[in-house]
Every structure is written in structure tokens, then in C-alpha cells.
Short mmCIF file of N, CA and C in Angstrom, two decimals:
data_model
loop_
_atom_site.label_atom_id
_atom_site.label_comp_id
_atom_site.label_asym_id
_atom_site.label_seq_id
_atom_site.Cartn_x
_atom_site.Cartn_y
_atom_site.Cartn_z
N UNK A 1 100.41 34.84 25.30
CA UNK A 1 101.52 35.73 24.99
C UNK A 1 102.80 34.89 24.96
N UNK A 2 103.90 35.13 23.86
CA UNK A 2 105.19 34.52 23.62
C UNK A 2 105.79 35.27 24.83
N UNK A 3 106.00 36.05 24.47
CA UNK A 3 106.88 37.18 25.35
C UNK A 3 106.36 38.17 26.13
N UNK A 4 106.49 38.37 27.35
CA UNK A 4 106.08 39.20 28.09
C UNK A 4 107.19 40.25 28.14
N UNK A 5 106.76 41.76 28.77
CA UNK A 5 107.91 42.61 29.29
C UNK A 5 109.42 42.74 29.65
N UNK A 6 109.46 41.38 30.47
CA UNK A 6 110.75 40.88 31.19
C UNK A 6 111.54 40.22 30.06
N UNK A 7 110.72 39.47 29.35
CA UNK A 7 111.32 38.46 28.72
C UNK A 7 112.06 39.51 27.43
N UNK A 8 111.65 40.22 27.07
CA UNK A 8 111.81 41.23 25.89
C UNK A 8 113.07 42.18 26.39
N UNK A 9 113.19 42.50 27.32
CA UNK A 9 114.22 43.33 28.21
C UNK A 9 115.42 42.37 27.74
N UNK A 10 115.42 41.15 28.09
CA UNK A 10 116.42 40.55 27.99
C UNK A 10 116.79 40.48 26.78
N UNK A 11 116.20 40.47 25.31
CA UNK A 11 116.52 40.25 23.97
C UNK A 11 116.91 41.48 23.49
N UNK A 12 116.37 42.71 24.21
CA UNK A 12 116.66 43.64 22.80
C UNK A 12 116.97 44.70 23.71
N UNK A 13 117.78 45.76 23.83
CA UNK A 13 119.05 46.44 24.72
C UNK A 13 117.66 47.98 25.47
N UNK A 14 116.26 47.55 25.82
CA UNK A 14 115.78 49.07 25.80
C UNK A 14 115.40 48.67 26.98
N UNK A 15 115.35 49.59 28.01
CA UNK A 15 114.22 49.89 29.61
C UNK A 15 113.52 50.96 29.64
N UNK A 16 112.63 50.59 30.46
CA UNK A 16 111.56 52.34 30.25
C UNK A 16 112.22 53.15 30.81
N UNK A 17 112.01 54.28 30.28
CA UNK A 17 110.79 54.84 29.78
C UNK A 17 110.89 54.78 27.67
N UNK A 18 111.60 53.96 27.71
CA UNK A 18 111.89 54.01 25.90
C UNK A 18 111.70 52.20 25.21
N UNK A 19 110.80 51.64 26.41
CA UNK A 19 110.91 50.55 25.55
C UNK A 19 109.32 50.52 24.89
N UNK A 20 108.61 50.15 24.17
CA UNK A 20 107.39 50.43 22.93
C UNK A 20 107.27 49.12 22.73
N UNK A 21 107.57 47.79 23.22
CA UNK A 21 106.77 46.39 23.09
C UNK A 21 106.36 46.68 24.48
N UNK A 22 105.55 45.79 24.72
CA UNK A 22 104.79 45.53 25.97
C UNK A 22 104.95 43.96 26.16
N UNK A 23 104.61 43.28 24.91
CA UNK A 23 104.42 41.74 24.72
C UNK A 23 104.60 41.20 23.20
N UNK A 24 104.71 40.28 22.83
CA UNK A 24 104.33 39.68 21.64
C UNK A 24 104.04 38.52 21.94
N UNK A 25 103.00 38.29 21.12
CA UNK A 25 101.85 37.02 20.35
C UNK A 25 102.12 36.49 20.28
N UNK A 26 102.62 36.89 18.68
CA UNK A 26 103.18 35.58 17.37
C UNK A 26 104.27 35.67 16.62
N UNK A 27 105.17 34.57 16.61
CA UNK A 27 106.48 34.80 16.34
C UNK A 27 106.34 33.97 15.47
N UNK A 28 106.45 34.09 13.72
CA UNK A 28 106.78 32.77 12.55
C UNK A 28 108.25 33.77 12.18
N UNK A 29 108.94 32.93 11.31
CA UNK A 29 109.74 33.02 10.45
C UNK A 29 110.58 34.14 10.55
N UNK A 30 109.11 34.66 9.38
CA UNK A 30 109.48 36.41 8.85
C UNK A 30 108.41 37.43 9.16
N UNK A 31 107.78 36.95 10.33
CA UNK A 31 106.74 37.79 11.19
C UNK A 31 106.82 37.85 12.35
N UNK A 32 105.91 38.86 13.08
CA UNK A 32 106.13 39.00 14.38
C UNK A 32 105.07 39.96 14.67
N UNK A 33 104.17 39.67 15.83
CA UNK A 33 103.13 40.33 16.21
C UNK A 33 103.29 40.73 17.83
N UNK A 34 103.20 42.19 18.35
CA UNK A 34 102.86 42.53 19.59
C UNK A 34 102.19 43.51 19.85
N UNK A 35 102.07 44.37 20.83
CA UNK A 35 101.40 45.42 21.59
C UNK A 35 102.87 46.62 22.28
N UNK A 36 101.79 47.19 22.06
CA UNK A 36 102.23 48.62 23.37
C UNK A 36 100.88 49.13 23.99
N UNK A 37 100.80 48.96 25.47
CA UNK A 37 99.78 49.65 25.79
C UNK A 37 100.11 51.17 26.45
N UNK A 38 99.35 52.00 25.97
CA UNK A 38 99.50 53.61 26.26
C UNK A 38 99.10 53.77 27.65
N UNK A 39 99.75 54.29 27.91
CA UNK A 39 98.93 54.73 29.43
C UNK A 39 99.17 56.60 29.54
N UNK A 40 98.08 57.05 30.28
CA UNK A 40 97.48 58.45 29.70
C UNK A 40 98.81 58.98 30.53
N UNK A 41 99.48 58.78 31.45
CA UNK A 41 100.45 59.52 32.53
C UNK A 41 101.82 58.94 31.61
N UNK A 42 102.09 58.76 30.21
CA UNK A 42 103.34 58.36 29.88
C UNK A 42 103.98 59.94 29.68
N UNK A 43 105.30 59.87 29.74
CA UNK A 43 105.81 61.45 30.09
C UNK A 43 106.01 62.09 28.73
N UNK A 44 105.88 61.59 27.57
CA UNK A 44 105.65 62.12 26.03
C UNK A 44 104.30 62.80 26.34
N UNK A 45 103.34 62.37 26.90
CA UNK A 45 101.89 63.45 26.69
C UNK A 45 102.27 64.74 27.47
N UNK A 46 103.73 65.34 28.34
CA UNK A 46 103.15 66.37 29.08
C UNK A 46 103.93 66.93 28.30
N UNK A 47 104.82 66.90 26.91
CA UNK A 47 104.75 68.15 26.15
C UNK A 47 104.81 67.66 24.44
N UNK A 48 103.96 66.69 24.31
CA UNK A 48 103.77 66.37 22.78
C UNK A 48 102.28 67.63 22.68
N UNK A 49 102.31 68.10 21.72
CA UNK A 49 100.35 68.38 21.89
C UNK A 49 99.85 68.71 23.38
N UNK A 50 100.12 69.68 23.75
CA UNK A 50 99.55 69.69 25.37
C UNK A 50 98.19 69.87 25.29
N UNK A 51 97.71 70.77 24.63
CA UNK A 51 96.22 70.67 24.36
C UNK A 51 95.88 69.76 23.81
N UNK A 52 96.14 68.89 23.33
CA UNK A 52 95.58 67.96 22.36
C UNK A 52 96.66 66.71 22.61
N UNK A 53 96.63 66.15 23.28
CA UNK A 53 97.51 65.07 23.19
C UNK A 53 97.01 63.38 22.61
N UNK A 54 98.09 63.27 21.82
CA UNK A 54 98.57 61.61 20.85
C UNK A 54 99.80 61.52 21.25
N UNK A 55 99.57 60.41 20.67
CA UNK A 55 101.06 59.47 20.82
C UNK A 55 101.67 60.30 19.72
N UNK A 56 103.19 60.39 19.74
CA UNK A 56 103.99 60.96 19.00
C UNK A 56 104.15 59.90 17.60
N UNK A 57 104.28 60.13 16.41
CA UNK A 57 104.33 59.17 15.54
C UNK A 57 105.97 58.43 15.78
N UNK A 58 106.75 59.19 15.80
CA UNK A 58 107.87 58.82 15.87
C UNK A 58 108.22 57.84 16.52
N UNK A 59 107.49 57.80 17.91
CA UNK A 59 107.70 56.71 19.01
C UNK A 59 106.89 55.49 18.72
N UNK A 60 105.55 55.44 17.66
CA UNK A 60 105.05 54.29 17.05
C UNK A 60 105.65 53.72 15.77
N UNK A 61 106.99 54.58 15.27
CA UNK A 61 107.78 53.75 14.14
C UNK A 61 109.13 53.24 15.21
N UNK A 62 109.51 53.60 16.12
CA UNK A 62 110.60 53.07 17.45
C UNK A 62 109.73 51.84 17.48
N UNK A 63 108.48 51.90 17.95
CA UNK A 63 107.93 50.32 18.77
C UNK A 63 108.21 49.49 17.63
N UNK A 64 107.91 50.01 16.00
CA UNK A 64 107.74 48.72 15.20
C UNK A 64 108.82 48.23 15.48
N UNK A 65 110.00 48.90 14.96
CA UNK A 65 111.59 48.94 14.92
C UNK A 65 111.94 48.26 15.92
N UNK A 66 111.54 48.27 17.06
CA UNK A 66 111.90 47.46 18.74
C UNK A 66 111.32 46.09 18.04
N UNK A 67 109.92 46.24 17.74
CA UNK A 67 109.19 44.72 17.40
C UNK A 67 110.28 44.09 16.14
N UNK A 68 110.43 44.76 15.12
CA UNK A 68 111.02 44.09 14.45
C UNK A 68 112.76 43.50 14.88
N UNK A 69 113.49 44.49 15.60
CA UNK A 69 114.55 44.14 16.04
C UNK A 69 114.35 42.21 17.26
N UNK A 70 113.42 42.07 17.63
CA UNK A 70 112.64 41.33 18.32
C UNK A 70 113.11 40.07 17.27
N UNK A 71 112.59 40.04 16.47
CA UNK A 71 112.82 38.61 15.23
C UNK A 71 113.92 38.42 14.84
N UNK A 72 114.45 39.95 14.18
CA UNK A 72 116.17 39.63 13.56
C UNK A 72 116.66 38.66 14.46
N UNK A 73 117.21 39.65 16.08
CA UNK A 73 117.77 38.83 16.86
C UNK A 73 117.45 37.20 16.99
N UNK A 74 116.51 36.82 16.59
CA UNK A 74 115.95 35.65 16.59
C UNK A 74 116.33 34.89 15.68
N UNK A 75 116.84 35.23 14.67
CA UNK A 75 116.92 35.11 13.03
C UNK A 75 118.27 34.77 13.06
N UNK A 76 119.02 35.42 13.95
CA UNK A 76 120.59 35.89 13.67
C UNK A 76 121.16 35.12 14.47
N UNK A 77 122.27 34.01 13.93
CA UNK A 77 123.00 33.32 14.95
C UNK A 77 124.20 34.41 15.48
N UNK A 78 124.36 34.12 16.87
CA UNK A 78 124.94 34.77 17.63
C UNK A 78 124.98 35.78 17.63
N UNK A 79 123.37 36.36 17.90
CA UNK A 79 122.90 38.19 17.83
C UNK A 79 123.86 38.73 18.94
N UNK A 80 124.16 38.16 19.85
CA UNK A 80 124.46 39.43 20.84
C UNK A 80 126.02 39.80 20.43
N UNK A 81 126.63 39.56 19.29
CA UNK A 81 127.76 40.10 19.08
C UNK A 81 127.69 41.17 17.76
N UNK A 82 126.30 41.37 17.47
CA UNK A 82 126.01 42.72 16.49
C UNK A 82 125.19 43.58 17.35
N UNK A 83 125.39 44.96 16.56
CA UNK A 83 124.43 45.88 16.92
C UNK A 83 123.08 45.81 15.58
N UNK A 84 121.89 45.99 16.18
CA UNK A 84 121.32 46.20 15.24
C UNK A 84 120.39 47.76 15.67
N UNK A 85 121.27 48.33 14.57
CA UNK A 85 120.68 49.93 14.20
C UNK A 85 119.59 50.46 13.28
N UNK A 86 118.70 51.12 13.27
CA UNK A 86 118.12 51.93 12.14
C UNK A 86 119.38 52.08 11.45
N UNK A 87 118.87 52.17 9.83
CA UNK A 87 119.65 52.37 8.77
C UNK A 87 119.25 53.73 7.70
N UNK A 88 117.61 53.29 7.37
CA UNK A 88 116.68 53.66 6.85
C UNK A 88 115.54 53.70 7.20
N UNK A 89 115.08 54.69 6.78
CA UNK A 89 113.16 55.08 6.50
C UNK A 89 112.75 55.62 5.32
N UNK A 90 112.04 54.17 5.01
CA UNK A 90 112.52 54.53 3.32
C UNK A 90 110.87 55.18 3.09
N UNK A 91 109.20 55.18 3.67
CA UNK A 91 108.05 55.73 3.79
C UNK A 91 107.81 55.49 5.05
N UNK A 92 107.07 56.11 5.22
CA UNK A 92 105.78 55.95 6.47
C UNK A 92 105.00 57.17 6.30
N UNK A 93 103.93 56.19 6.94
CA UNK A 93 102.31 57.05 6.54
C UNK A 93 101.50 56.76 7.65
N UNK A 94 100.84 57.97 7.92
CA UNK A 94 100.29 58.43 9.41
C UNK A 94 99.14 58.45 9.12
N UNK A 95 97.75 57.21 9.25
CA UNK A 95 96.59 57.39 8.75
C UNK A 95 95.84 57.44 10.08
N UNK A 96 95.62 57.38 11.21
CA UNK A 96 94.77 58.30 12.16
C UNK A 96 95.93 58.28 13.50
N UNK A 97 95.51 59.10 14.29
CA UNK A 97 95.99 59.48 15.63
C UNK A 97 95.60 57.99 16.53
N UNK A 98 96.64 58.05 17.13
CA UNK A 98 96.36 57.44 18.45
C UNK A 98 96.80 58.04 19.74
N UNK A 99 96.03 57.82 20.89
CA UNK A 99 95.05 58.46 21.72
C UNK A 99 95.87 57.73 22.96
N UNK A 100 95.50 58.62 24.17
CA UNK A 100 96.32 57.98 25.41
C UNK A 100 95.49 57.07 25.58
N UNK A 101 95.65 56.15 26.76
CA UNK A 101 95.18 54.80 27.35
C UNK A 101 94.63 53.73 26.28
N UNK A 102 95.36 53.78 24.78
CA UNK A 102 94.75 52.77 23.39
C UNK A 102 96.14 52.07 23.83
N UNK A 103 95.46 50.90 23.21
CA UNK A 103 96.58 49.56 22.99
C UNK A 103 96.70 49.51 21.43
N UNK A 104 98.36 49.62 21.51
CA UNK A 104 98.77 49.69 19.47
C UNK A 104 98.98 48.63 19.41
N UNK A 105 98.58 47.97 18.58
CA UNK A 105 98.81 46.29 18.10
C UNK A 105 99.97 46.61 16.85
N UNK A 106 101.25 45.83 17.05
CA UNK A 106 102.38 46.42 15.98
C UNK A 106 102.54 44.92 15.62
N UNK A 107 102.98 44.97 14.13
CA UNK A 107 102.75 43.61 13.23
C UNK A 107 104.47 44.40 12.45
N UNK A 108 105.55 43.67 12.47
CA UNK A 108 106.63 44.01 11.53
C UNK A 108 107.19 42.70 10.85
N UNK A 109 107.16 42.76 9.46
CA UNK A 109 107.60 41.20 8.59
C UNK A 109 108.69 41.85 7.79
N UNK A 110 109.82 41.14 7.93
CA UNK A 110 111.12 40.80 7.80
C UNK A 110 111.14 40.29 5.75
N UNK A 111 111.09 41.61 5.19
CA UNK A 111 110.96 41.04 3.81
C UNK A 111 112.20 41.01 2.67
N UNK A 112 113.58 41.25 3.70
CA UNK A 112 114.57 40.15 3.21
C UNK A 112 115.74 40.82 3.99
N UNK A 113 117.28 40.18 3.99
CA UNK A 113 118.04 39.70 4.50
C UNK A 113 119.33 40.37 3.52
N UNK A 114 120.13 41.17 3.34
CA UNK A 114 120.88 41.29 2.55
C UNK A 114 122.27 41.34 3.07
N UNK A 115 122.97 40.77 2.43
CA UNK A 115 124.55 40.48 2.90
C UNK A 115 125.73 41.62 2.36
N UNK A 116 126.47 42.49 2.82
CA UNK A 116 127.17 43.42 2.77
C UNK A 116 128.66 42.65 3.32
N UNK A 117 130.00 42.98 2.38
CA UNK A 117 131.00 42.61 2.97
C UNK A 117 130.92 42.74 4.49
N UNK A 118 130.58 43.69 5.35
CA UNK A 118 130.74 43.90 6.52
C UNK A 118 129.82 43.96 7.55
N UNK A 119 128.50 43.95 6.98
CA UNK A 119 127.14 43.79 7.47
C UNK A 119 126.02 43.48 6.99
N UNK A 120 125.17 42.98 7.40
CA UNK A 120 123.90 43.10 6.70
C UNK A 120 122.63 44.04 7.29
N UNK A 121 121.97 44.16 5.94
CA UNK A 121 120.69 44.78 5.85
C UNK A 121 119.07 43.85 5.77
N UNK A 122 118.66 44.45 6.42
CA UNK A 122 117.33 43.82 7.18
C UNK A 122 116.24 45.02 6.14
N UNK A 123 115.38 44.21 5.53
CA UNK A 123 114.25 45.25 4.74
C UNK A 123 113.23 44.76 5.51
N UNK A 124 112.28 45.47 5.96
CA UNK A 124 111.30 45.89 7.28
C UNK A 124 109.97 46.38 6.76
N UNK A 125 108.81 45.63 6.43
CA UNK A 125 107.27 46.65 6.24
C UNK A 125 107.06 46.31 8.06
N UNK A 126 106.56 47.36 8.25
CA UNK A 126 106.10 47.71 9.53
C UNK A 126 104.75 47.73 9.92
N UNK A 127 103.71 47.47 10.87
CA UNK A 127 102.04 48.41 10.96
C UNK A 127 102.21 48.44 12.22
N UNK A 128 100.83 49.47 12.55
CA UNK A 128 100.56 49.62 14.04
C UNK A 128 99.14 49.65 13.56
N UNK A 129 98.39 49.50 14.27
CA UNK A 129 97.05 49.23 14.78
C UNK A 129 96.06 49.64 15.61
N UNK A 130 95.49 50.24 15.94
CA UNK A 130 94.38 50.36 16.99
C UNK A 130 92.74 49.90 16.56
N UNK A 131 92.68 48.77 17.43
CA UNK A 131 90.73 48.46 17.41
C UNK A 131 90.98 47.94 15.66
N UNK A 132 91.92 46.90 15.01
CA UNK A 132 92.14 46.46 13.55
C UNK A 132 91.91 47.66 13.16
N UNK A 133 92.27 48.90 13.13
CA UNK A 133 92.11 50.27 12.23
C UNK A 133 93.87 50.22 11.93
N UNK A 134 94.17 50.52 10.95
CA UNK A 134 95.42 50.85 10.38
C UNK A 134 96.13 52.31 10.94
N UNK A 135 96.66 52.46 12.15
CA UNK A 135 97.10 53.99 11.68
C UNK A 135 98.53 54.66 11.13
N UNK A 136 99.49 53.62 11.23
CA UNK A 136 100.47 53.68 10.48
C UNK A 136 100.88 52.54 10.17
N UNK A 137 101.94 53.05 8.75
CA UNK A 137 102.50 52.03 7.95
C UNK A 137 103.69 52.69 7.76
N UNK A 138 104.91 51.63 7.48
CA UNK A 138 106.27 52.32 7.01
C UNK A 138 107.43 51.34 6.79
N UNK A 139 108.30 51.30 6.09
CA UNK A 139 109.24 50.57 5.19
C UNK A 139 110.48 51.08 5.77
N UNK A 140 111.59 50.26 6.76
CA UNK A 140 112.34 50.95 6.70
C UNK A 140 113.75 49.87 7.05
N UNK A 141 114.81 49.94 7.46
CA UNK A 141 116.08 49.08 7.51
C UNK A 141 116.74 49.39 8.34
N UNK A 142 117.19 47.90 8.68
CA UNK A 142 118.10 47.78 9.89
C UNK A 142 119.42 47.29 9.22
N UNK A 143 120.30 47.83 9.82
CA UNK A 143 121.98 47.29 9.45
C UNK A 143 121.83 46.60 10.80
N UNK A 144 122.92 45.46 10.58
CA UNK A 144 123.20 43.94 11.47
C UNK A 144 124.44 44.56 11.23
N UNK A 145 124.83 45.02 12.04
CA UNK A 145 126.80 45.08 12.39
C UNK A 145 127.02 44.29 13.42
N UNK A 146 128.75 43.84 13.03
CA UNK A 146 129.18 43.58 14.20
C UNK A 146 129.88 44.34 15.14
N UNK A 147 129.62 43.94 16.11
CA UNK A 147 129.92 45.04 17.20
C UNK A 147 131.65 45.61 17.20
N UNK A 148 132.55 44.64 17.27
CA UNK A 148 133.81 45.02 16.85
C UNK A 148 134.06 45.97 16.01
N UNK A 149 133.62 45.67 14.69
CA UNK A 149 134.00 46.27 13.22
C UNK A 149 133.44 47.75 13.73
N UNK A 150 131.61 47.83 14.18
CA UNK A 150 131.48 49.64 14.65
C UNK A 150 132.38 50.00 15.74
N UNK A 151 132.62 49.42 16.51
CA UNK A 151 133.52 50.23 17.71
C UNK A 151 135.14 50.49 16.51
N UNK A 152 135.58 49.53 16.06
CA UNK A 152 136.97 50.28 14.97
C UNK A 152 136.43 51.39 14.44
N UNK A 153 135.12 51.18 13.57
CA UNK A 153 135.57 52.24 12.34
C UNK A 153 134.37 53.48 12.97
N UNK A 154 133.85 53.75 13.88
CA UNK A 154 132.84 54.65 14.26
C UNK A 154 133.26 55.10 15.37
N UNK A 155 133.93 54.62 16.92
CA UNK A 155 134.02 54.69 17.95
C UNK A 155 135.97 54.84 17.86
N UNK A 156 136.09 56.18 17.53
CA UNK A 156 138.14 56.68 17.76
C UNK A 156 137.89 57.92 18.75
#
């Protein structure tokens, strides 16, 4: 493992009960591979589906989004003076359920970099995984602000 729990805390601004890496693998370039492991007592199962409980999809496009925020910062000289936000969700597609106590294997590649007078945009294919089964996929974007410029024009 590159990164363990602790080490990930420190890169990217989340603590539980909302953080969705566990670890990552493999770190190239414009890739990045980790995990979330489910555990059946996480507090989303006592009112997602009570009879029937999965993981919420929503919270397996957060983990990619955490995984992928994981690289930008990596990518980005002097990350800790941007925010990096969801922008977009441009698809995602929900091809089976995942199940309490499964480990999601999340894979997010960085498929380009775009420069905005005032920020940039991050284009994002995303997966999650269980047992190499595909169960979601989704395309979506991060804005790279700097932290100054949102606190002026967002934060009066």
C-alpha cells in the first residue's frame, strides 16, 4: 500500500465518518488506484434501504471523487492553497449493488487538465469495483480554485 488511512487524512480535507479511501495502491501520472472497505455497522446502513441494505451510490461516486482528489493534489504545485470542489457529473451508471462488509476497489484517471482565467478544471472517468465486477462508472469534474479568489467572490 502507497497510502494508508493516516497518510490520506493528511492530503485531502475528510475524517470519518465521510472519508471513502481506506488506502491506495497505485499512484502513476494520470491514475490512481484504492479501496474502501464496508463494514456492515457503517451508520448509512441504519436508514439507506433498511430492509434491504447497500451502499448508497452516491457515497461510491464521493470515494471516487476523494480518490481522484488524491492525485490532483499530487499533480498541483502548491495544492494546499486551492480548494478542490465537485464541479460536474457529467454520467454515472449503477451496474450492480454493493453489499455491507465488500471491499470497493476505486480506480479514478485524470483525463485532462483545463486552464480557466481563474481556475482550473480537472476531467475525471471514475470506477468502483467489487471481486473485478464493475459496479459503477461515471465522468465527472473538479474545479481547482484558489482559495482566496472563492472566499472574495463566494464567501460576503
Amino acid at each position: 500500500m502507497i497510502l494508508d488511512k493516516e497518510e490520506i487524512k493528511k492530503i485531502i480535507p475528510y475524517q470519518e465518518p465521510f472519508l471513502f479511501v481506506h488506502g491506495v495502491e497505485d499512484l502513476k501520472e494520470n491514475e490512481i488506484s484504492g479501496f474502501y472497505q464496508i463494514s456492515p455497522d457503517d451508520y448509512y446502513f441504519q436508514g439507506h434501504f433498511v430492509d434491504f441494505k447497500i451502499m448508497p451510490g452516491v457515497l461510491v461516486v464521493e470515494g471516487m471523487a476523494q480518490l481522484s482528489t488524491i492525485l490532483l493534489r499530487k499533480k498541483i504545485p502548491d495544492d494546499k492553497k486551492y480548494h478542490f470542489l465537485a464541479y460536474n457529473l457529467q454520467g454515472c451508471q449503477f451496474f450492480r449493488p454493493i453489499f455491507p462488509g465488500q471491499r470497493i476497489d476505486l480506480k479514478a484517471e485524470v483525463l485532462g487538465i483545463y486552464d480557466n482565467e481563474n481556475y482550473k478544471i480537472a476531467r475525471v472517468k471514475g470506477q468502483a469495483l467489487v471481486k473485478n465486477e464493475l459496479c459503477v462508472q461515471a465522468r465527472f469534474s473538479v474545479v481547482i480554485i484558489e482559495k482566496g479568489f472563492f472566499n472574495q467572490k463566494y464567501q460576503k
